[in-house]
GROMACS .gro file of C-alpha atoms in nm:
model
  178
    1PRO     CA    1  -1.057  -3.692  -2.412
    2PRO     CA    2  -0.837  -3.385  -2.411
    3PRO     CA    3  -0.469  -3.469  -2.448
    4ASP     CA    4  -0.359  -3.253  -2.156
    5ASP     CA    5  -0.600  -3.400  -1.895
    6PRO     CA    6  -0.400  -3.625  -1.660
    7SER     CA    7  -0.707  -3.819  -1.544
    8TYR     CA    8  -0.730  -3.994  -1.880
    9PRO     CA    9  -0.479  -4.263  -1.971
   10SER     CA   10  -0.250  -4.148  -2.243
   11HIS     CA   11  -0.273  -4.320  -2.576
   12GLN     CA   12   0.032  -4.421  -2.769
   13PRO     CA   13   0.077  -4.192  -3.068
   14SER     CA   14   0.009  -4.356  -3.397
   15THR     CA   15   0.303  -4.427  -3.620
   16SER     CA   16   0.092  -4.367  -3.927
   17ARG     CA   17   0.208  -4.079  -4.140
   18PHE     CA   18  -0.152  -3.953  -4.158
   19ALA     CA   19  -0.193  -3.912  -3.781
   20ARG     CA   20  -0.234  -3.555  -3.665
   21PRO     CA   21  -0.131  -3.442  -3.318
   22TRP     CA   22  -0.379  -3.256  -3.102
   23PHE     CA   23  -0.153  -2.957  -3.093
   24PRO     CA   24   0.100  -2.870  -3.362
   25ALA     CA   25   0.465  -2.924  -3.275
   26GLN     CA   26   0.569  -2.586  -3.412
   27PRO     CA   27   0.412  -2.268  -3.283
   28SER     CA   28   0.185  -2.088  -3.524
   29THR     CA   29   0.352  -1.852  -3.765
   30ARG     CA   30   0.075  -1.598  -3.705
   31GLU     CA   31   0.166  -1.365  -3.426
   32GLY     CA   32  -0.193  -1.294  -3.338
   33ALA     CA   33  -0.358  -1.632  -3.323
   34SER     CA   34  -0.720  -1.605  -3.225
   35TYR     CA   35  -0.853  -1.728  -2.894
   36GLN     CA   36  -1.065  -1.989  -3.075
   37SER     CA   37  -0.759  -2.142  -3.239
   38GLY     CA   38  -0.570  -2.178  -2.912
   39GLY     CA   39  -0.397  -1.841  -2.894
   40ILE     CA   40  -0.355  -1.638  -2.582
   41PRO     CA   41  -0.645  -1.396  -2.542
   42THR     CA   42  -0.555  -1.031  -2.587
   43TRP     CA   43  -0.757  -0.728  -2.490
   44GLU     CA   44  -0.748  -0.374  -2.619
   45THR     CA   45  -0.538  -0.463  -2.921
   46ALA     CA   46  -0.604  -0.449  -3.291
   47ILE     CA   47  -0.634  -0.829  -3.303
   48ALA     CA   48  -0.903  -0.834  -3.037
   49GLY     CA   49  -1.087  -0.539  -3.188
   50GLY     CA   50  -1.007  -0.309  -2.899
   51SER     CA   51  -0.898   0.052  -2.901
   52GLY     CA   52  -0.602  -0.029  -3.123
   53ALA     CA   53  -0.820  -0.174  -3.397
   54ASP     CA   54  -0.870  -0.004  -3.728
   55GLU     CA   55  -1.249  -0.005  -3.710
   56GLU     CA   56  -1.294   0.178  -4.037
   57ALA     CA   57  -1.106  -0.092  -4.228
   58GLU     CA   58  -1.300  -0.364  -4.049
   59THR     CA   59  -1.638  -0.208  -4.126
   60GLN     CA   60  -1.537  -0.162  -4.489
   61ILE     CA   61  -1.466  -0.534  -4.519
   62GLN     CA   62  -1.782  -0.628  -4.333
   63ASN     CA   63  -2.009  -0.391  -4.526
   64GLN     CA   64  -1.918  -0.562  -4.848
   65TRP     CA   65  -2.136  -0.862  -4.761
   66GLU     CA   66  -2.367  -0.717  -4.495
   67THR     CA   67  -2.703  -0.565  -4.567
   68ARG     CA   68  -2.918  -0.347  -4.349
   69TYR     CA   69  -3.170  -0.621  -4.273
   70LYS     CA   70  -2.918  -0.909  -4.262
   71MET     CA   71  -3.051  -1.060  -4.585
   72ARG     CA   72  -2.844  -1.233  -4.851
   73VAL     CA   73  -2.670  -0.997  -5.091
   74ASP     CA   74  -2.725  -1.218  -5.397
   75LEU     CA   75  -3.102  -1.237  -5.344
   76LEU     CA   76  -3.139  -0.866  -5.281
   77ALA     CA   77  -2.934  -0.779  -5.589
   78ALA     CA   78  -3.146  -1.010  -5.804
   79TRP     CA   79  -3.466  -0.875  -5.647
   80THR     CA   80  -3.381  -0.521  -5.762
   81TYR     CA   81  -3.463  -0.626  -6.119
   82ILE     CA   82  -3.772  -0.842  -6.060
   83LEU     CA   83  -4.035  -0.567  -6.028
   84GLY     CA   84  -3.841  -0.315  -6.233
   85PRO     CA   85  -3.835   0.040  -6.102
   86VAL     CA   86  -4.068  -0.047  -5.811
   87SER     CA   87  -3.829  -0.296  -5.651
   88ALA     CA   88  -3.530  -0.079  -5.741
   89PHE     CA   89  -3.681   0.223  -5.569
   90CYS     CA   90  -3.783   0.021  -5.261
   91LEU     CA   91  -3.433  -0.120  -5.220
   92LEU     CA   92  -3.271   0.219  -5.278
   93VAL     CA   93  -3.479   0.357  -4.992
   94MET     CA   94  -3.448   0.058  -4.758
   95GLU     CA   95  -3.095  -0.072  -4.822
   96THR     CA   96  -2.843   0.189  -4.712
   97HIS     CA   97  -2.542  -0.029  -4.619
   98ASN     CA   98  -2.455  -0.239  -4.922
   99ASP     CA   99  -2.309  -0.073  -5.231
  100PHE     CA  100  -2.347  -0.387  -5.444
  101VAL     CA  101  -2.723  -0.394  -5.391
  102ARG     CA  102  -2.752  -0.018  -5.438
  103PHE     CA  103  -2.555  -0.034  -5.765
  104HIS     CA  104  -2.792  -0.295  -5.903
  105ALA     CA  105  -3.092  -0.095  -5.783
  106TYR     CA  106  -2.969   0.212  -5.972
  107GLN     CA  107  -2.890   0.004  -6.278
  108SER     CA  108  -3.230  -0.165  -6.261
  109ALA     CA  109  -3.410   0.168  -6.243
  110LEU     CA  110  -3.210   0.306  -6.535
  111LEU     CA  111  -3.265  -0.008  -6.745
  112THR     CA  112  -3.627  -0.102  -6.677
  113THR     CA  113  -3.792   0.240  -6.647
  114PRO     CA  114  -3.733   0.341  -7.012
  115LEU     CA  115  -3.832  -0.006  -7.132
  116ILE     CA  116  -4.159   0.004  -6.936
  117LEU     CA  117  -4.234   0.357  -7.051
  118LEU     CA  118  -4.163   0.255  -7.410
  119ARG     CA  119  -4.397  -0.043  -7.373
  120ILE     CA  120  -4.673   0.177  -7.226
  121LEU     CA  121  -4.625   0.431  -7.506
  122ALA     CA  122  -4.651   0.154  -7.764
  123SER     CA  123  -4.984   0.048  -7.611
  124ILE     CA  124  -5.118   0.404  -7.597
  125LEU     CA  125  -5.023   0.468  -7.960
  126GLN     CA  126  -5.170   0.128  -8.052
  127LEU     CA  127  -4.862   0.015  -8.239
  128PRO     CA  128  -4.881  -0.326  -8.408
  129SER     CA  129  -4.913  -0.614  -8.166
  130ILE     CA  130  -4.592  -0.777  -8.289
  131LEU     CA  131  -4.397  -0.466  -8.189
  132ARG     CA  132  -4.563  -0.456  -7.848
  133THR     CA  133  -4.487  -0.825  -7.804
  134LEU     CA  134  -4.123  -0.768  -7.896
  135LEU     CA  135  -4.099  -0.485  -7.643
  136THR     CA  136  -4.252  -0.710  -7.376
  137VAL     CA  137  -4.011  -0.991  -7.458
  138LEU     CA  138  -3.720  -0.745  -7.451
  139LEU     CA  139  -3.831  -0.614  -7.112
  140LEU     CA  140  -3.884  -0.958  -6.955
  141SER     CA  141  -3.565  -1.107  -7.100
  142SER     CA  142  -3.355  -0.813  -6.979
  143ILE     CA  143  -3.509  -0.847  -6.631
  144ALA     CA  144  -3.443  -1.221  -6.627
  145PHE     CA  145  -3.086  -1.188  -6.756
  146MET     CA  146  -2.992  -0.907  -6.520
  147SER     CA  147  -3.146  -1.086  -6.221
  148PHE     CA  148  -2.943  -1.393  -6.308
  149ARG     CA  149  -2.623  -1.191  -6.351
  150ALA     CA  150  -2.669  -1.001  -6.024
  151HIS     CA  151  -2.736  -1.323  -5.832
  152ASN     CA  152  -2.451  -1.509  -6.002
  153ASP     CA  153  -2.200  -1.226  -5.955
  154ALA     CA  154  -2.276  -1.207  -5.584
  155SER     CA  155  -2.283  -1.578  -5.512
  156ARG     CA  156  -2.000  -1.700  -5.734
  157ASN     CA  157  -1.788  -1.413  -5.860
  158GLY     CA  158  -1.708  -1.227  -5.541
  159LEU     CA  159  -1.938  -0.926  -5.591
  160THR     CA  160  -1.814  -0.830  -5.936
  161ARG     CA  161  -2.047  -0.579  -6.095
  162PHE     CA  162  -2.185  -0.641  -6.443
  163HIS     CA  163  -2.223  -0.308  -6.620
  164VAL     CA  164  -2.490  -0.270  -6.886
  165PRO     CA  165  -2.339  -0.057  -7.167
  166PHE     CA  166  -2.410   0.316  -7.117
  167ILE     CA  167  -2.626   0.249  -6.808
  168GLY     CA  168  -2.373   0.076  -6.582
  169PRO     CA  169  -2.123   0.365  -6.573
  170ILE     CA  170  -2.404   0.607  -6.486
  171ALA     CA  171  -2.518   0.382  -6.200
  172GLU     CA  172  -2.157   0.353  -6.081
  173ARG     CA  173  -2.114   0.729  -6.089
  174TRP     CA  174  -2.438   0.786  -5.895
  175LEU     CA  175  -2.323   0.534  -5.636
  176ASP     CA  176  -1.986   0.709  -5.600
  177GLU     CA  177  -2.158   1.048  -5.556
  178GLU     CA  178  -2.364   0.930  -5.257
   0.00000   0.00000   0.00000
């Protein structure tokens, strides 16, 4: 029962040191307590998201984790590497809101396209099979490692970006130029 409803008999407060009151004895130190936490509702203020709100700052914070299609950032970032330049290009076209996903799409395109072209060239030139196998292993291991890093950085490391040497700064620059 709610503690402020007079129709319910009041219970004696527990003398245990672990007992928590329904409402804190001291008022909240936050001036703008939210309505959900028991604060007084406010309208047209920055706290309520009204005309006084800094909407640009709010959207910047929100866009960090939001994607265009409301999908998980870690899965989209990992997906950019799975099909190489095909998935990178698709996500560059479709995902326009999230810079983390777009960075990994650029980096994936810059990393996997030369490796795939090198592997195709090795097959056309009929290089020794051991060399073609090594190129295939290099391609697949780089895709697997970068997918793991993109997923791990999004889900555990707070959207830190892993830069592949030489390729990562180019992808970062392209992202900044958008």
